[in-house]
JSON list of C-alpha atoms in Angstrom, two decimals:
[
{"chain": "A", "resi": 1, "resn": "MET", "atom": "CA", "xyz": [-13.16, 4.07, 28.69]},
{"chain": "A", "resi": 2, "resn": "THR", "atom": "CA", "xyz": [-11.86, 3.60, 25.10]},
{"chain": "A", "resi": 3, "resn": "ASP", "atom": "CA", "xyz": [-12.80, 0.57, 23.04]},
{"chain": "A", "resi": 4, "resn": "VAL", "atom": "CA", "xyz": [-9.36, -0.97, 22.39]},
{"chain": "A", "resi": 5, "resn": "SER", "atom": "CA", "xyz": [-10.47, -2.99, 19.36]},
{"chain": "A", "resi": 6, "resn": "LEU", "atom": "CA", "xyz": [-12.03, 0.09, 17.77]},
{"chain": "A", "resi": 7, "resn": "GLN", "atom": "CA", "xyz": [-8.85, 2.09, 18.44]},
{"chain": "A", "resi": 8, "resn": "HIS", "atom": "CA", "xyz": [-6.78, -0.69, 16.86]},
{"chain": "A", "resi": 9, "resn": "THR", "atom": "CA", "xyz": [-9.07, -0.70, 13.80]},
{"chain": "A", "resi": 10, "resn": "PHE", "atom": "CA", "xyz": [-8.80, 3.07, 13.42]},
{"chain": "A", "resi": 11, "resn": "SER", "atom": "CA", "xyz": [-4.99, 2.94, 13.72]},
{"chain": "A", "resi": 12, "resn": "LYS", "atom": "CA", "xyz": [-4.80, 0.24, 11.07]},
{"chain": "A", "resi": 13, "resn": "TYR", "atom": "CA", "xyz": [-6.90, 2.27, 8.63]},
{"chain": "A", "resi": 14, "resn": "GLU", "atom": "CA", "xyz": [-5.00, 5.46, 9.40]},
{"chain": "A", "resi": 15, "resn": "ARG", "atom": "CA", "xyz": [-1.77, 3.74, 8.30]},
{"chain": "A", "resi": 16, "resn": "LYS", "atom": "CA", "xyz": [-3.39, 2.49, 5.09]},
{"chain": "A", "resi": 17, "resn": "PHE", "atom": "CA", "xyz": [-4.94, 5.80, 4.12]},
{"chain": "A", "resi": 18, "resn": "LYS", "atom": "CA", "xyz": [-1.74, 7.71, 4.92]},
{"chain": "A", "resi": 19, "resn": "ALA", "atom": "CA", "xyz": [0.07, 5.35, 2.58]},
{"chain": "A", "resi": 20, "resn": "LEU", "atom": "CA", "xyz": [-2.48, 6.13, -0.14]},
{"chain": "A", "resi": 21, "resn": "ALA", "atom": "CA", "xyz": [-2.35, 9.88, 0.47]},
{"chain": "A", "resi": 22, "resn": "ASP", "atom": "CA", "xyz": [0.83, 10.43, -1.51]},
{"chain": "A", "resi": 23, "resn": "GLU", "atom": "CA", "xyz": [0.98, 10.90, -5.28]},
{"chain": "A", "resi": 24, "resn": "ARG", "atom": "CA", "xyz": [4.28, 9.02, -5.66]},
{"chain": "A", "resi": 25, "resn": "ARG", "atom": "CA", "xyz": [2.91, 5.99, -3.84]},
{"chain": "A", "resi": 26, "resn": "LEU", "atom": "CA", "xyz": [-0.20, 6.09, -6.02]},
{"chain": "A", "resi": 27, "resn": "HIS", "atom": "CA", "xyz": [2.10, 6.05, -9.08]},
{"chain": "A", "resi": 28, "resn": "ILE", "atom": "CA", "xyz": [3.93, 3.06, -7.62]},
{"chain": "A", "resi": 29, "resn": "LEU", "atom": "CA", "xyz": [0.64, 1.22, -7.10]},
{"chain": "A", "resi": 30, "resn": "ASN", "atom": "CA", "xyz": [-0.42, 2.10, -10.63]},
{"chain": "A", "resi": 31, "resn": "GLU", "atom": "CA", "xyz": [2.81, 0.69, -12.10]},
{"chain": "A", "resi": 32, "resn": "ILE", "atom": "CA", "xyz": [2.42, -2.50, -10.11]},
{"chain": "A", "resi": 33, "resn": "THR", "atom": "CA", "xyz": [-1.21, -2.74, -11.30]},
{"chain": "A", "resi": 34, "resn": "ARG", "atom": "CA", "xyz": [-0.19, -2.29, -14.93]},
{"chain": "A", "resi": 35, "resn": "GLN", "atom": "CA", "xyz": [2.61, -4.85, -14.80]},
{"chain": "A", "resi": 36, "resn": "LYS", "atom": "CA", "xyz": [1.15, -7.26, -12.19]},
{"chain": "A", "resi": 37, "resn": "GLU", "atom": "CA", "xyz": [4.65, -7.68, -10.75]},
{"chain": "A", "resi": 38, "resn": "VAL", "atom": "CA", "xyz": [7.51, -5.22, -10.85]},
{"chain": "A", "resi": 39, "resn": "CYS", "atom": "CA", "xyz": [11.17, -5.30, -9.94]},
{"chain": "A", "resi": 40, "resn": "VAL", "atom": "CA", "xyz": [12.46, -2.49, -7.79]},
{"chain": "A", "resi": 41, "resn": "CYS", "atom": "CA", "xyz": [15.19, -1.92, -10.37]},
{"chain": "A", "resi": 42, "resn": "ASP", "atom": "CA", "xyz": [12.57, -1.18, -13.06]},
{"chain": "A", "resi": 43, "resn": "LEU", "atom": "CA", "xyz": [10.45, 1.02, -10.80]},
{"chain": "A", "resi": 44, "resn": "SER", "atom": "CA", "xyz": [13.35, 3.34, -10.16]},
{"chain": "A", "resi": 45, "resn": "ASP", "atom": "CA", "xyz": [13.74, 4.04, -13.87]},
{"chain": "A", "resi": 46, "resn": "GLN", "atom": "CA", "xyz": [10.02, 4.18, -14.66]},
{"chain": "A", "resi": 47, "resn": "LEU", "atom": "CA", "xyz": [9.21, 6.63, -11.90]},
{"chain": "A", "resi": 48, "resn": "ASP", "atom": "CA", "xyz": [12.46, 8.59, -12.10]},
{"chain": "A", "resi": 49, "resn": "LEU", "atom": "CA", "xyz": [13.05, 8.15, -8.36]},
{"chain": "A", "resi": 50, "resn": "PRO", "atom": "CA", "xyz": [16.40, 7.46, -6.74]},
{"chain": "A", "resi": 51, "resn": "GLN", "atom": "CA", "xyz": [16.61, 4.03, -5.09]},
{"chain": "A", "resi": 52, "resn": "SER", "atom": "CA", "xyz": [16.64, 5.54, -1.58]},
{"chain": "A", "resi": 53, "resn": "LYS", "atom": "CA", "xyz": [13.37, 7.46, -2.08]},
{"chain": "A", "resi": 54, "resn": "LEU", "atom": "CA", "xyz": [11.73, 4.52, -3.81]},
{"chain": "A", "resi": 55, "resn": "SER", "atom": "CA", "xyz": [12.69, 2.24, -0.91]},
{"chain": "A", "resi": 56, "resn": "TYR", "atom": "CA", "xyz": [11.15, 4.72, 1.53]},
{"chain": "A", "resi": 57, "resn": "HIS", "atom": "CA", "xyz": [7.82, 4.72, -0.35]},
{"chain": "A", "resi": 58, "resn": "LEU", "atom": "CA", "xyz": [7.81, 0.96, -0.82]},
{"chain": "A", "resi": 59, "resn": "LYS", "atom": "CA", "xyz": [8.35, 0.47, 2.92]},
{"chain": "A", "resi": 60, "resn": "ILE", "atom": "CA", "xyz": [5.33, 2.63, 3.71]},
{"chain": "A", "resi": 61, "resn": "LEU", "atom": "CA", "xyz": [3.20, 0.63, 1.27]},
{"chain": "A", "resi": 62, "resn": "MET", "atom": "CA", "xyz": [4.53, -2.63, 2.76]},
{"chain": "A", "resi": 63, "resn": "ASP", "atom": "CA", "xyz": [3.87, -1.49, 6.33]},
{"chain": "A", "resi": 64, "resn": "ALA", "atom": "CA", "xyz": [0.31, -0.65, 5.30]},
{"chain": "A", "resi": 65, "resn": "GLU", "atom": "CA", "xyz": [0.05, -4.17, 3.81]},
{"chain": "A", "resi": 66, "resn": "LEU", "atom": "CA", "xyz": [-0.94, -2.75, 0.40]},
{"chain": "A", "resi": 67, "resn": "ILE", "atom": "CA", "xyz": [1.88, -4.51, -1.46]},
{"chain": "A", "resi": 68, "resn": "GLU", "atom": "CA", "xyz": [3.83, -7.72, -1.02]},
{"chain": "A", "resi": 69, "resn": "LYS", "atom": "CA", "xyz": [7.51, -8.37, -1.68]},
{"chain": "A", "resi": 70, "resn": "GLU", "atom": "CA", "xyz": [9.29, -11.44, -2.95]},
{"chain": "A", "resi": 71, "resn": "THR", "atom": "CA", "xyz": [13.08, -11.50, -3.05]},
{"chain": "A", "resi": 72, "resn": "ARG", "atom": "CA", "xyz": [14.75, -13.46, -5.84]},
{"chain": "A", "resi": 73, "resn": "GLY", "atom": "CA", "xyz": [18.51, -13.36, -5.73]},
{"chain": "A", "resi": 74, "resn": "THR", "atom": "CA", "xyz": [19.56, -9.74, -5.32]},
{"chain": "A", "resi": 75, "resn": "TRP", "atom": "CA", "xyz": [16.30, -8.20, -6.60]},
{"chain": "A", "resi": 76, "resn": "SER", "atom": "CA", "xyz": [12.97, -7.58, -4.91]},
{"chain": "A", "resi": 77, "resn": "TYR", "atom": "CA", "xyz": [9.72, -7.97, -6.81]},
{"chain": "A", "resi": 78, "resn": "TYR", "atom": "CA", "xyz": [6.49, -6.30, -5.72]},
{"chain": "A", "resi": 79, "resn": "THR", "atom": "CA", "xyz": [2.87, -7.25, -6.27]},
{"chain": "A", "resi": 80, "resn": "LEU", "atom": "CA", "xyz": [-0.37, -5.78, -5.03]},
{"chain": "A", "resi": 81, "resn": "ASN", "atom": "CA", "xyz": [-2.02, -7.25, -1.98]},
{"chain": "A", "resi": 82, "resn": "HIS", "atom": "CA", "xyz": [-5.39, -7.57, -3.69]},
{"chain": "A", "resi": 83, "resn": "ALA", "atom": "CA", "xyz": [-7.17, -8.83, -0.58]},
{"chain": "A", "resi": 84, "resn": "GLU", "atom": "CA", "xyz": [-6.17, -5.74, 1.40]},
{"chain": "A", "resi": 85, "resn": "LEU", "atom": "CA", "xyz": [-6.89, -3.27, -1.41]},
{"chain": "A", "resi": 86, "resn": "ASN", "atom": "CA", "xyz": [-10.29, -4.84, -2.07]},
{"chain": "A", "resi": 87, "resn": "HIS", "atom": "CA", "xyz": [-11.03, -4.67, 1.65]},
{"chain": "A", "resi": 88, "resn": "LEU", "atom": "CA", "xyz": [-10.39, -0.90, 1.64]},
{"chain": "A", "resi": 89, "resn": "LEU", "atom": "CA", "xyz": [-12.97, -0.53, -1.11]},
{"chain": "A", "resi": 90, "resn": "SER", "atom": "CA", "xyz": [-15.51, -2.86, 0.49]},
{"chain": "A", "resi": 91, "resn": "GLU", "atom": "CA", "xyz": [-18.82, -2.39, 2.22]},
{"chain": "A", "resi": 92, "resn": "GLU", "atom": "CA", "xyz": [-17.21, -3.53, 5.49]},
{"chain": "A", "resi": 93, "resn": "LEU", "atom": "CA", "xyz": [-15.16, -0.35, 5.82]},
{"chain": "A", "resi": 94, "resn": "CYS", "atom": "CA", "xyz": [-18.12, 1.83, 4.85]},
{"chain": "A", "resi": 95, "resn": "CYS", "atom": "CA", "xyz": [-20.16, 0.21, 7.61]},
{"chain": "A", "resi": 96, "resn": "LEU", "atom": "CA", "xyz": [-17.88, 1.70, 10.26]},
{"chain": "A", "resi": 97, "resn": "PHE", "atom": "CA", "xyz": [-19.42, 5.09, 9.46]},
{"chain": "A", "resi": 98, "resn": "ARG", "atom": "CA", "xyz": [-22.90, 4.22, 8.25]},
{"chain": "A", "resi": 99, "resn": "ARG", "atom": "CA", "xyz": [-25.89, 5.11, 10.37]},
{"chain": "A", "resi": 100, "resn": "ASP", "atom": "CA", "xyz": [-28.73, 2.60, 10.62]}
]
C-alpha cells in the first residue's frame, strides 16, 4: 500500500524542481530577485523572450508556487514567493532523505 501523504509530498516537490530545471526560468527568477518586483512587460525585453514564451514559463513558476502575481490595471507584476523558495533550501526537505 502506498503512503498517500508521501506521494503527495513527492509530487509537490517534483513540480517545484521541474520548474527550477530550466535555464530560462532560472533567469526569470534571477531578474525578479534583482528587481524585487518585475512587470511582465519589462521581463519580455530584458530576457529577449516573446510574450507567449514568457507567459508559458511564468505559469510553470506560478504553478510551482515559486512566484506570486499581482495584477494592476492591464499589467501583471511578479515577486518571489520567499517562503516557498526558503522551504526548498531548508533542513525540512533534506530530512526526507537523511538517514538517522
